[in-house]
Short mmCIF file of C-alpha atoms in Angstrom, two decimals:
data_model
loop_
_atom_site.label_atom_id
_atom_site.label_comp_id
_atom_site.label_asym_id
_atom_site.label_seq_id
_atom_site.Cartn_x
_atom_site.Cartn_y
_atom_site.Cartn_z
CA MET A 1 -25.09 23.97 -35.15
CA THR A 2 -24.06 20.37 -33.90
CA GLN A 3 -26.17 19.00 -31.56
CA PRO A 4 -24.75 18.28 -28.24
CA LEU A 5 -23.92 14.35 -27.04
CA LEU A 6 -25.67 15.23 -24.11
CA ASN A 7 -28.68 17.30 -24.08
CA ILE A 8 -30.66 17.72 -20.19
CA GLN A 9 -33.46 20.40 -20.60
CA GLN A 10 -35.63 21.61 -17.50
CA LEU A 11 -35.06 18.32 -15.30
CA SER A 12 -37.09 18.41 -11.58
CA VAL A 13 -36.30 15.49 -9.55
CA ALA A 14 -38.64 14.74 -6.98
CA PHE A 15 -38.29 11.81 -4.05
CA GLY A 16 -40.97 10.54 -2.24
CA LYS A 17 -44.91 9.74 -2.71
CA LYS A 18 -46.86 10.98 -5.46
CA ASN A 19 -49.35 12.76 -3.15
CA ALA A 20 -46.41 14.61 -1.22
CA PRO A 21 -43.17 14.98 -3.20
CA ARG A 22 -40.05 16.59 -2.07
CA THR A 23 -38.20 17.97 -4.90
CA VAL A 24 -34.24 18.07 -5.42
CA THR A 25 -33.55 19.70 -8.60
CA TYR A 26 -35.58 22.36 -10.13
CA ASN A 27 -35.44 22.97 -13.73
CA VAL A 28 -31.76 21.61 -14.37
CA SER A 29 -30.71 22.77 -17.88
CA LEU A 30 -27.18 21.88 -19.39
CA SER A 31 -25.74 20.23 -22.09
CA VAL A 32 -22.09 18.47 -23.12
CA SER A 33 -20.59 18.40 -26.92
CA LYS A 34 -18.39 15.48 -28.07
CA GLY A 35 -14.92 15.66 -26.68
CA GLU A 36 -16.06 18.68 -24.18
CA THR A 37 -15.48 18.46 -19.89
CA LEU A 38 -18.04 20.06 -18.11
CA ALA A 39 -17.83 20.27 -14.81
CA LEU A 40 -20.77 20.61 -12.10
CA VAL A 41 -19.79 22.02 -9.07
CA GLY A 42 -21.73 22.89 -5.94
CA GLU A 43 -22.20 21.90 -2.07
CA SER A 44 -22.93 18.46 -0.42
CA GLY A 45 -26.53 18.01 -1.03
CA SER A 46 -27.05 20.25 -3.92
CA GLY A 47 -28.04 17.88 -6.29
CA LYS A 48 -24.74 17.19 -8.49
CA SER A 49 -25.01 13.40 -7.84
CA VAL A 50 -29.04 13.44 -8.47
CA THR A 51 -28.68 15.06 -11.95
CA ALA A 52 -25.71 12.56 -12.74
CA ASN A 53 -27.81 9.44 -11.34
CA ALA A 54 -30.54 10.67 -13.12
CA ILE A 55 -29.28 10.51 -16.79
CA LEU A 56 -28.42 6.75 -16.53
CA ARG A 57 -31.77 6.30 -14.18
CA LEU A 58 -29.80 4.69 -11.30
CA LEU A 59 -32.10 6.67 -9.05
CA PRO A 60 -34.58 4.31 -6.92
CA LYS A 61 -37.17 3.12 -9.02
CA HIS A 62 -40.04 3.23 -6.66
CA SER A 63 -39.12 6.85 -4.97
CA THR A 64 -38.28 8.55 -7.65
CA LEU A 65 -40.36 11.17 -9.67
CA TYR A 66 -39.11 12.81 -12.83
CA GLN A 67 -41.59 15.76 -12.55
CA SER A 68 -40.24 17.37 -15.36
CA GLY A 69 -37.95 17.58 -18.60
CA THR A 70 -35.82 15.50 -20.72
CA ILE A 71 -32.58 13.91 -20.94
CA HIS A 72 -31.34 13.50 -24.56
CA PHE A 73 -28.06 11.25 -25.44
CA ASP A 74 -27.06 11.27 -28.88
CA GLY A 75 -30.18 12.44 -29.89
CA GLU A 76 -32.04 9.48 -27.80
CA GLU A 77 -34.64 10.48 -24.96
CA LEU A 78 -33.12 8.25 -22.42
CA LEU A 79 -36.53 8.68 -19.46
CA SER A 80 -38.58 6.66 -22.20
CA LEU A 81 -36.18 3.91 -22.90
CA SER A 82 -37.10 0.64 -22.04
CA GLU A 83 -34.62 -1.15 -19.24
CA ARG A 84 -33.12 -3.42 -21.81
CA ARG A 85 -32.23 -0.46 -24.17
CA MET A 86 -30.48 0.96 -21.13
CA ARG A 87 -28.46 -1.77 -20.09
CA GLY A 88 -27.11 -1.09 -23.59
CA VAL A 89 -26.59 2.34 -22.36
CA ARG A 90 -24.76 1.68 -19.31
CA GLY A 91 -21.27 1.03 -19.08
CA ALA A 92 -21.19 0.60 -23.01
CA ARG A 93 -21.80 4.07 -23.93
CA ILE A 94 -21.97 6.33 -21.01
CA GLY A 95 -19.53 4.76 -18.33
CA MET A 96 -19.39 6.04 -14.56
CA ILE A 97 -17.27 6.61 -12.08
CA PHE A 98 -18.96 6.54 -8.63
CA GLN A 99 -18.46 8.51 -5.42
CA GLU A 100 -18.04 5.46 -2.81
CA PRO A 101 -15.77 2.96 -4.41
CA MET A 102 -16.79 0.39 -1.18
CA ILE A 103 -20.50 0.14 -1.95
CA SER A 104 -19.87 0.08 -5.83
CA LEU A 105 -17.72 -2.40 -6.37
CA ASN A 106 -18.90 -6.17 -5.33
CA PRO A 107 -17.32 -7.29 -2.08
CA LEU A 108 -17.30 -10.64 -2.66
CA HIS A 109 -15.76 -10.73 -6.23
CA LYS A 110 -12.12 -10.10 -7.05
CA VAL A 111 -11.67 -6.94 -8.56
CA GLY A 112 -10.30 -9.13 -11.44
CA ARG A 113 -13.44 -10.91 -12.28
CA GLN A 114 -15.25 -7.16 -11.91
CA LEU A 115 -13.27 -6.07 -14.60
CA VAL A 116 -13.45 -8.98 -17.22
CA GLU A 117 -17.10 -9.36 -16.48
CA THR A 118 -17.86 -6.07 -17.75
CA VAL A 119 -15.82 -6.45 -21.06
CA GLU A 120 -16.98 -10.08 -21.47
CA ILE A 121 -20.43 -8.48 -21.38
CA HIS A 122 -20.37 -5.36 -23.80
CA ARG A 123 -17.42 -6.35 -26.05
CA GLY A 124 -17.67 -9.62 -26.35
CA LEU A 125 -14.50 -10.48 -25.49
CA ARG A 126 -13.09 -14.14 -24.64
CA THR A 127 -11.96 -14.64 -20.52
CA LYS A 128 -8.31 -14.46 -21.39
CA GLN A 129 -8.27 -11.53 -23.94
CA ALA A 130 -10.59 -9.72 -21.08
CA LYS A 131 -8.22 -10.35 -18.45
CA SER A 132 -5.40 -9.23 -20.42
CA LEU A 133 -7.11 -5.73 -20.91
CA ALA A 134 -8.24 -5.60 -17.42
CA LEU A 135 -4.38 -5.96 -16.28
CA THR A 136 -3.80 -3.25 -18.99
CA TRP A 137 -5.82 -0.90 -17.29
CA LEU A 138 -5.23 -1.20 -13.45
CA ASN A 139 -2.02 -0.52 -14.75
CA LYS A 140 -3.15 2.73 -16.47
CA VAL A 141 -4.68 3.63 -13.59
CA GLY A 142 -1.90 3.85 -11.27
CA ILE A 143 -2.64 0.41 -9.48
CA ARG A 144 0.75 -0.75 -8.11
CA HIS A 145 1.14 -4.72 -8.72
CA PRO A 146 -1.63 -5.21 -10.80
CA GLU A 147 -0.87 -8.83 -11.38
CA GLN A 148 -1.41 -9.60 -7.16
CA LYS A 149 -4.15 -6.71 -7.04
CA ILE A 150 -5.72 -8.17 -10.23
CA ASN A 151 -6.88 -11.09 -7.66
CA ALA A 152 -7.52 -8.95 -4.75
CA TYR A 153 -11.29 -8.56 -3.13
CA PRO A 154 -12.26 -5.00 -2.59
CA HIS A 155 -11.56 -4.99 1.11
CA GLN A 156 -7.77 -5.73 0.45
CA LEU A 157 -7.41 -2.55 -1.24
CA SER A 158 -7.00 0.84 -0.01
CA GLY A 159 -9.47 3.60 -0.47
CA GLY A 160 -7.62 5.33 -3.17
CA GLU A 161 -7.25 1.99 -4.81
CA ARG A 162 -10.43 1.07 -4.72
CA GLN A 163 -11.03 4.83 -6.71
CA ARG A 164 -8.73 3.45 -9.30
CA VAL A 165 -10.30 0.01 -9.80
CA MET A 166 -14.01 2.33 -10.21
CA ILE A 167 -12.15 4.71 -12.78
CA ALA A 168 -10.90 1.25 -14.48
CA LEU A 169 -14.06 -0.02 -14.82
CA ALA A 170 -15.42 2.89 -16.05
CA LEU A 171 -13.29 3.57 -18.98
CA ILE A 172 -12.53 -0.28 -20.04
CA ASN A 173 -14.98 -0.42 -22.80
CA GLU A 174 -14.09 3.39 -23.86
CA PRO A 175 -17.29 5.10 -23.43
CA GLU A 176 -18.70 7.94 -25.59
CA LEU A 177 -19.47 9.65 -22.41
CA LEU A 178 -18.13 9.53 -19.03
CA ILE A 179 -19.69 11.02 -15.73
CA ALA A 180 -17.45 11.08 -13.16
CA ASP A 181 -18.44 11.85 -9.56
CA GLU A 182 -15.98 12.88 -7.42
CA PRO A 183 -13.06 10.62 -9.01
CA THR A 184 -10.34 11.53 -7.41
CA THR A 185 -11.50 12.42 -3.88
CA ALA A 186 -9.56 9.37 -2.21
CA LEU A 187 -6.54 9.94 -3.96
CA ASP A 188 -3.08 12.03 -3.24
CA VAL A 189 -2.20 14.67 -4.97
CA SER A 190 0.78 12.71 -7.13
CA VAL A 191 -1.78 9.90 -7.92
CA GLN A 192 -4.60 12.80 -8.97
CA ALA A 193 -2.61 14.63 -11.41
CA GLN A 194 -1.71 11.39 -12.63
CA ILE A 195 -5.42 10.23 -13.26
CA LEU A 196 -6.52 13.69 -14.40
CA ASP A 197 -3.76 13.46 -17.03
CA LEU A 198 -5.16 9.93 -17.80
CA LEU A 199 -8.32 11.30 -18.53
CA LYS A 200 -7.61 14.02 -20.80
CA GLN A 201 -5.16 11.89 -22.68
CA LEU A 202 -8.23 9.14 -23.14
CA GLN A 203 -10.24 12.05 -24.09
CA GLN A 204 -8.00 13.09 -26.91
CA GLU A 205 -7.47 9.44 -28.07
CA LEU A 206 -11.54 8.41 -28.15
CA GLY A 207 -13.31 12.20 -28.82
CA MET A 208 -14.87 11.39 -24.90
CA ALA A 209 -17.28 13.72 -23.45
CA MET A 210 -17.16 14.14 -19.82
CA LEU A 211 -19.70 15.27 -17.14
CA PHE A 212 -17.19 16.01 -14.02
CA ILE A 213 -18.68 16.43 -10.74
CA THR A 214 -16.40 17.55 -8.24
CA HIS A 215 -16.07 19.89 -5.05
CA ASP A 216 -12.40 20.75 -5.62
CA LEU A 217 -12.20 24.13 -7.74
CA SER A 218 -8.68 23.48 -8.09
CA ILE A 219 -9.37 20.29 -10.09
CA VAL A 220 -11.77 22.19 -12.31
CA LYS A 221 -9.20 24.65 -13.29
CA ARG A 222 -7.11 21.70 -14.62
CA ILE A 223 -9.58 19.61 -16.44
CA ALA A 224 -12.77 21.55 -17.42
CA THR A 225 -13.91 23.34 -20.41
CA ARG A 226 -17.20 24.76 -19.18
CA VAL A 227 -18.63 24.97 -15.45
CA CYS A 228 -21.86 24.66 -14.01
CA VAL A 229 -22.32 26.11 -10.46
CA MET A 230 -25.49 24.57 -8.47
CA LYS A 231 -26.91 25.12 -4.77
CA GLU A 232 -29.66 23.94 -3.23
CA GLY A 233 -30.81 22.20 -6.54
CA ARG A 234 -30.52 24.74 -8.84
CA LEU A 235 -27.99 26.22 -11.33
CA VAL A 236 -26.95 29.21 -10.36
CA GLU A 237 -24.48 29.87 -13.33
CA THR A 238 -23.12 28.35 -16.16
CA ALA A 239 -19.75 29.77 -17.85
CA ASP A 240 -16.29 28.90 -19.47
CA CYS A 241 -13.75 27.87 -16.94
CA GLN A 242 -11.65 30.96 -17.47
CA THR A 243 -14.47 33.36 -16.83
CA LEU A 244 -15.74 31.49 -14.18
CA PHE A 245 -12.65 32.21 -12.33
CA THR A 246 -11.55 35.79 -13.21
CA ALA A 247 -15.17 36.89 -13.32
CA PRO A 248 -17.92 34.94 -11.78
CA GLN A 249 -21.18 36.44 -11.38
CA HIS A 250 -23.08 34.94 -8.60
CA PRO A 251 -22.14 35.23 -5.07
CA TYR A 252 -22.25 31.75 -4.37
CA SER A 253 -19.99 30.92 -6.97
CA LYS A 254 -17.01 33.58 -5.66
CA MET A 255 -17.75 32.21 -2.16
CA LEU A 256 -16.85 28.40 -3.77
CA ILE A 257 -13.64 30.12 -5.14
CA GLU A 258 -12.40 32.17 -2.05
CA ALA A 259 -13.45 28.77 0.48
CA ASP A 260 -9.78 27.31 0.29
CA PRO A 261 -8.39 25.60 3.53
CA SER A 262 -6.43 28.71 5.81
CA GLY A 263 -5.08 29.17 8.95
CA GLU A 264 -2.79 27.81 11.37
CA PRO A 265 -2.85 25.08 13.39
CA VAL A 266 -4.64 25.71 17.12
CA SER A 267 -1.79 27.13 19.54
CA VAL A 268 -0.75 24.65 22.39
CA PRO A 269 0.28 24.82 26.08
CA SER A 270 4.06 24.08 26.15
CA PRO A 271 5.90 21.60 27.51
CA PRO A 272 2.57 19.46 26.90
CA SER A 273 3.40 15.93 27.72
CA SER A 274 3.20 12.95 25.38
CA LEU A 275 -0.28 10.92 24.90
CA VAL A 276 0.88 8.44 21.82
CA VAL A 277 3.62 6.95 21.27
CA ALA A 278 4.85 4.58 18.24
CA LYS A 279 7.85 2.13 18.60
CA ASP A 280 8.96 0.41 15.40
CA LEU A 281 5.38 0.16 14.36
CA LYS A 282 5.47 -3.19 12.24
CA VAL A 283 2.34 -4.53 10.15
CA TRP A 284 3.02 -7.44 7.62
CA PHE A 285 -0.17 -9.28 6.34
CA PRO A 286 0.50 -12.71 5.51
CA ILE A 287 0.89 -14.24 1.92
CA THR A 288 -0.26 -18.02 1.75
CA GLY A 289 -0.02 -20.34 -0.82
CA GLY A 290 0.05 -24.21 -1.77
CA ILE A 291 -2.85 -26.89 -0.54
CA PHE A 292 -1.64 -26.18 2.95
CA LYS A 293 -1.71 -22.44 3.13
CA ARG A 294 1.77 -21.68 4.11
CA VAL A 295 2.55 -18.59 4.51
CA VAL A 296 5.04 -17.88 1.35
CA ASP A 297 5.42 -14.39 1.77
CA HIS A 298 4.16 -11.00 3.59
CA THR A 299 2.93 -7.59 2.05
CA LYS A 300 4.83 -5.10 4.06
CA ALA A 301 2.18 -2.57 4.74
CA VAL A 302 3.58 -0.81 7.72
CA THR A 303 7.45 -1.29 8.65
CA GLY A 304 9.88 0.73 11.54
CA VAL A 305 7.15 3.28 12.06
CA ASN A 306 8.14 5.81 15.08
CA PHE A 307 6.61 9.09 16.04
CA THR A 308 5.81 10.55 19.39
CA LEU A 309 2.22 12.68 19.71
CA LYS A 310 1.82 15.36 22.45
CA LYS A 311 -1.36 15.97 24.23
CA GLY A 312 -3.28 18.90 22.14
CA HIS A 313 -0.97 18.25 19.43
CA THR A 314 -1.92 17.20 15.35
CA LEU A 315 0.11 14.78 13.51
CA GLY A 316 -0.73 14.52 9.96
CA LEU A 317 0.16 11.33 7.69
CA VAL A 318 0.29 11.80 4.42
CA GLY A 319 1.45 9.91 1.52
CA GLU A 320 0.23 7.84 -1.68
CA SER A 321 -2.87 5.55 -1.44
CA GLY A 322 -1.39 2.37 -0.23
CA SER A 323 1.32 3.76 1.44
CA GLY A 324 0.54 2.43 5.33
CA LYS A 325 -1.35 5.72 6.57
CA SER A 326 -4.80 3.88 7.59
CA THR A 327 -2.79 0.99 8.62
CA THR A 328 -0.68 3.31 10.97
CA GLY A 329 -3.92 4.39 12.13
CA MET A 330 -5.62 1.24 12.69
CA ALA A 331 -2.65 -0.38 14.61
CA ILE A 332 -2.37 2.63 16.99
CA LEU A 333 -5.82 1.95 17.77
CA ARG A 334 -5.57 -2.08 18.00
CA LEU A 335 -8.26 -2.29 15.70
CA ILE A 336 -5.63 -4.50 13.58
CA ASP A 337 -2.88 -6.73 15.06
CA SER A 338 0.65 -5.39 14.89
CA GLU A 339 4.20 -5.46 15.64
CA GLY A 340 6.39 -3.04 18.07
CA GLY A 341 5.24 -0.77 21.20
CA ILE A 342 2.20 1.40 21.20
CA VAL A 343 2.03 3.53 24.39
CA PHE A 344 -1.24 5.64 25.22
CA ASP A 345 -1.11 7.74 28.30
CA GLU A 346 1.80 6.04 29.12
CA GLN A 347 0.14 2.49 28.90
CA GLU A 348 1.46 -0.20 27.09
CA LEU A 349 -1.49 -1.32 24.36
CA SER A 350 0.77 -3.83 22.69
CA ALA A 351 -0.07 -6.75 25.10
CA LEU A 352 -3.56 -5.89 25.93
CA ASN A 353 -6.40 -8.20 25.10
CA ARG A 354 -9.86 -7.16 23.50
CA LYS A 355 -11.25 -7.03 27.21
CA GLN A 356 -8.81 -4.83 28.79
CA MET A 357 -8.83 -2.56 25.73
CA LEU A 358 -12.43 -1.90 26.49
CA PRO A 359 -12.40 0.63 29.16
CA LEU A 360 -9.75 2.80 26.99
CA ARG A 361 -12.01 2.73 23.82
CA ARG A 362 -14.21 5.50 24.95
CA ARG A 363 -11.01 7.74 25.32
CA MET A 364 -9.77 6.68 21.87
CA GLN A 365 -12.36 7.16 18.62
CA VAL A 366 -12.28 6.98 14.79
CA VAL A 367 -13.62 8.82 11.83
CA PHE A 368 -13.39 6.38 8.63
CA GLN A 369 -12.35 7.54 5.05
CA ASP A 370 -16.01 5.84 3.57
CA PRO A 371 -18.67 7.32 5.88
CA PHE A 372 -21.10 5.46 3.88
CA SER A 373 -19.69 1.82 4.50
CA ALA A 374 -18.71 2.75 8.07
CA LEU A 375 -22.65 3.89 8.83
CA ASN A 376 -25.17 0.81 9.37
CA PRO A 377 -27.96 1.37 6.93
CA ARG A 378 -30.60 0.26 9.14
CA MET A 379 -30.10 2.70 11.81
CA SER A 380 -31.15 6.12 12.22
CA VAL A 381 -29.13 9.15 12.33
CA ALA A 382 -29.88 9.08 16.03
CA GLN A 383 -29.32 5.44 16.84
CA ILE A 384 -25.76 5.72 15.30
CA ILE A 385 -24.69 8.89 17.03
CA GLY A 386 -25.80 7.73 20.40
CA GLU A 387 -24.85 3.98 19.89
CA GLY A 388 -21.43 4.95 21.72
CA LEU A 389 -23.01 7.04 24.79
CA ARG A 390 -25.37 3.77 25.19
CA VAL A 391 -22.41 1.41 25.53
CA HIS A 392 -20.22 3.47 27.58
CA SER A 393 -22.70 5.58 29.83
CA GLN A 394 -25.61 5.31 32.04
CA LEU A 395 -27.56 8.39 30.70
CA SER A 396 -31.14 8.39 30.17
CA GLU A 397 -32.54 8.49 26.96
CA GLN A 398 -33.36 12.29 26.87
CA HIS A 399 -30.17 13.22 28.21
CA ILE A 400 -28.54 11.10 25.40
CA ASP A 401 -31.08 12.87 22.71
CA ASP A 402 -29.91 16.34 23.99
CA ASP A 403 -26.63 15.55 23.45
CA ILE A 404 -27.12 14.14 20.02
CA CYS A 405 -28.68 17.43 19.08
CA ARG A 406 -26.11 19.37 20.56
CA VAL A 407 -23.52 17.50 18.73
CA MET A 408 -25.27 17.37 15.43
CA GLN A 409 -25.56 21.30 15.37
CA GLU A 410 -21.69 21.19 16.03
CA VAL A 411 -20.98 19.52 12.97
CA GLY A 412 -23.66 21.60 10.82
CA LEU A 413 -26.20 19.11 10.59
CA ASP A 414 -30.31 19.94 11.61
CA PRO A 415 -30.99 18.00 14.18
CA ASP A 416 -34.26 17.58 13.14
CA THR A 417 -33.48 15.17 10.37
CA ARG A 418 -32.00 12.89 13.41
CA TYR A 419 -34.62 9.97 12.79
CA ARG A 420 -33.38 9.50 9.07
CA TYR A 421 -31.40 6.85 7.73
CA PRO A 422 -27.54 7.11 6.30
CA ASN A 423 -29.22 6.91 2.16
CA GLU A 424 -31.20 9.94 3.07
CA PHE A 425 -28.18 12.32 3.04
CA SER A 426 -25.36 13.59 0.63
CA GLY A 427 -21.94 12.22 0.99
CA GLY A 428 -20.35 15.19 2.54
CA GLN A 429 -23.36 15.23 5.27
CA ARG A 430 -22.91 11.53 5.92
CA GLN A 431 -19.18 12.23 7.07
CA ARG A 432 -20.39 14.79 9.37
CA ILE A 433 -22.82 12.22 10.96
CA ALA A 434 -19.46 9.93 11.60
CA ILE A 435 -17.63 12.81 13.00
CA ALA A 436 -20.51 13.59 15.35
CA ARG A 437 -21.01 10.03 16.08
CA ALA A 438 -17.02 10.16 17.16
CA LEU A 439 -17.24 13.53 18.99
CA ILE A 440 -20.16 12.67 21.07
CA LEU A 441 -18.09 10.60 23.49
CA LYS A 442 -15.79 13.42 24.11
CA PRO A 443 -12.38 10.96 23.30
CA GLU A 444 -9.20 12.56 24.26
CA PHE A 445 -7.24 10.98 20.89
CA MET A 446 -9.11 11.04 18.03
CA VAL A 447 -7.77 9.11 14.30
CA LEU A 448 -9.26 11.23 11.12
CA ASP A 449 -8.85 9.41 8.55
CA GLU A 450 -9.49 11.75 5.45
CA PRO A 451 -12.17 12.87 7.33
CA THR A 452 -13.03 16.11 4.89
CA SER A 453 -12.30 14.17 1.85
CA SER A 454 -15.66 13.98 0.64
CA LEU A 455 -16.81 17.42 1.59
CA ASP A 456 -16.95 20.55 -0.56
CA ARG A 457 -14.36 23.34 0.20
CA THR A 458 -16.69 25.78 2.23
CA VAL A 459 -18.02 22.47 4.38
CA GLN A 460 -14.50 21.49 4.85
CA ALA A 461 -13.92 24.78 6.05
CA GLN A 462 -16.14 24.64 8.60
CA VAL A 463 -15.40 21.04 9.83
CA LEU A 464 -11.42 22.08 10.12
CA GLN A 465 -12.75 24.97 12.27
CA LEU A 466 -14.87 22.85 14.09
CA LEU A 467 -12.06 20.44 14.58
CA LYS A 468 -9.77 23.67 15.96
CA ASP A 469 -12.77 24.80 18.34
CA LEU A 470 -13.08 21.20 19.59
CA GLN A 471 -9.17 20.86 19.99
CA LEU A 472 -9.05 24.00 21.97
CA LYS A 473 -11.80 23.32 24.19
CA TYR A 474 -11.56 19.83 24.97
CA ASN A 475 -7.15 19.66 24.49
CA LEU A 476 -7.72 16.85 21.70
CA THR A 477 -5.10 15.01 20.12
CA TYR A 478 -5.71 14.13 16.62
CA LEU A 479 -4.12 11.66 14.17
CA PHE A 480 -4.83 13.19 10.71
CA ILE A 481 -4.64 11.13 7.94
CA SER A 482 -4.78 13.25 4.68
CA HIS A 483 -3.80 13.45 1.09
CA ASP A 484 -4.66 17.01 0.89
CA LEU A 485 -1.80 19.10 1.80
CA ASN A 486 -3.16 22.21 2.08
CA VAL A 487 -5.59 20.70 5.02
CA VAL A 488 -3.05 19.44 6.73
CA ARG A 489 -0.92 22.64 6.23
CA ALA A 490 -3.92 24.17 8.29
CA LEU A 491 -4.54 21.37 11.27
CA CYS A 492 -1.63 19.88 11.83
CA HIS A 493 1.41 20.92 13.92
CA ASP A 494 3.65 17.88 12.78
CA THR A 495 3.65 15.98 9.66
CA MET A 496 5.12 12.12 8.83
CA VAL A 497 5.38 11.48 5.17
CA LEU A 498 5.15 7.91 4.17
CA LYS A 499 5.60 6.07 1.19
CA GLY A 500 6.12 2.13 0.86
CA GLY A 501 4.97 1.77 4.52
CA GLU A 502 8.08 3.67 5.78
CA VAL A 503 8.64 6.91 7.00
CA ILE A 504 10.59 8.96 4.76
CA GLU A 505 10.10 12.49 6.20
CA TYR A 506 9.07 13.71 9.41
CA GLY A 507 8.96 17.16 11.48
CA GLN A 508 6.95 20.50 12.05
CA THR A 509 4.69 20.98 9.50
CA LYS A 510 5.53 24.65 8.51
CA GLN A 511 9.31 23.25 8.29
CA LEU A 512 8.73 20.56 6.05
CA PHE A 513 6.80 22.06 4.06
CA ASN A 514 8.77 25.26 3.27
CA SER A 515 12.18 22.89 3.07
CA PRO A 516 11.28 19.51 2.23
CA GLN A 517 14.08 17.13 2.05
CA HIS A 518 13.30 13.96 0.07
CA PRO A 519 12.44 14.08 -3.29
CA TYR A 520 9.01 12.50 -2.92
CA THR A 521 7.63 15.10 -0.64
CA GLN A 522 9.29 17.79 -2.63
CA GLN A 523 7.01 16.70 -5.39
CA LEU A 524 3.80 16.23 -3.27
CA VAL A 525 4.42 20.16 -1.74
CA THR A 526 4.77 21.34 -5.68
CA LEU A 527 1.47 19.52 -6.64
CA SER A 528 0.14 20.99 -3.64
CA ARG A 529 0.45 24.26 -4.92
CA THR A 530 -0.47 24.02 -8.64
#
């Protein structure tokens, strides 16, 4: 029998001090053969990413204990390799796509420099050859205008574009094994399909193996050969893909399979009044050039967007990454400069300066797409969630602490963990912290920028229900930005489709999904049903 390329046996990992370790994975055993795709699925906090990071020894050295087990790659024991030998494995023989690209990409270097650097180190190519290869890969992973984007810094790219750069970084050296930790989380369905097709194509060309970590079981169906299901640090089921979906054995596996977004948007009073109105909204970013840095062109992020959002309603913004969804949300909140009219509760915001906007900030909140970069790593969860109350209210510390505990329970977090720091939580838990931070001020209007993209299906269903309950209880109004059309269908009363910064279709969600008019909308709806 052929030896598997990757073979993990009885791996138990703990964090903390030797005299008081906290075990997070228990006797995990799995293997991946050459050319095979093994999907590792489970809720956030189940130990998927810990297992993946242990393979490349990327867990914090001073606080990680490998209590038991072995990790063999191509017959070589990785846990006992020297750091120098491991550097030859990382990036060259084993590539990794990380879950959160904003903290994985160097913010001080242009993306082209980062791609060129990894090729120069691992393949010894000259800079000109490396840059040509970098351009090829940016094009392969679906980056629009790669000649421009290769000179961009990570913060100048959309969330989806940053994720695609991460995919290019992981694949540019043609590794034998690719560890993909939620590689399509930030991507819209059309690009997600392209990336999955690309990964399968490269796998066939290179004979590459994949360990694919995801919470999205629809992706597992499309790409995996076998599936391992994790729950609370333990493997509860391993089966080939078809068997798992047709005859799952463990109750937890059955629950995951049945946890797709469902339901209808909340019922709203009729006729509701308008809360947010956008009139010919335009956001163009100047491109400068020459010695005197004159404006030579513009990046047309958003052009001519018009909509009316009624109190208690949810408007969904959908479209591919880079289409202007997040830019529209930030412009409405006056967090970036824009042209055109923005009306909030019959008050024109366009002419207000920063000081005049301050009284309105409590009434308008936002949940950002990337929770880790949006949470201060030096603040505890209690400090993060309570910060808004300390700024906008005169409540006592005891009252603030009571509110923090209440809102943490509402979003499914244990209040006893409020003195921990963001790095001690999983990706999904960090997103819930970000939601709690916005909810604690009881705003009237919330911009939700991909708030469920990093959550597994079961937690996603809980958060969607929470958003609906809060919307009914407080008559909240949402601008909901998402690439997941199934989530949009379950939450949003109206939907607007953006492409290239322009609105191509806008109407009631049910009508738009049942009979989309534009070819691009038709494509999105079709892909969401596969």
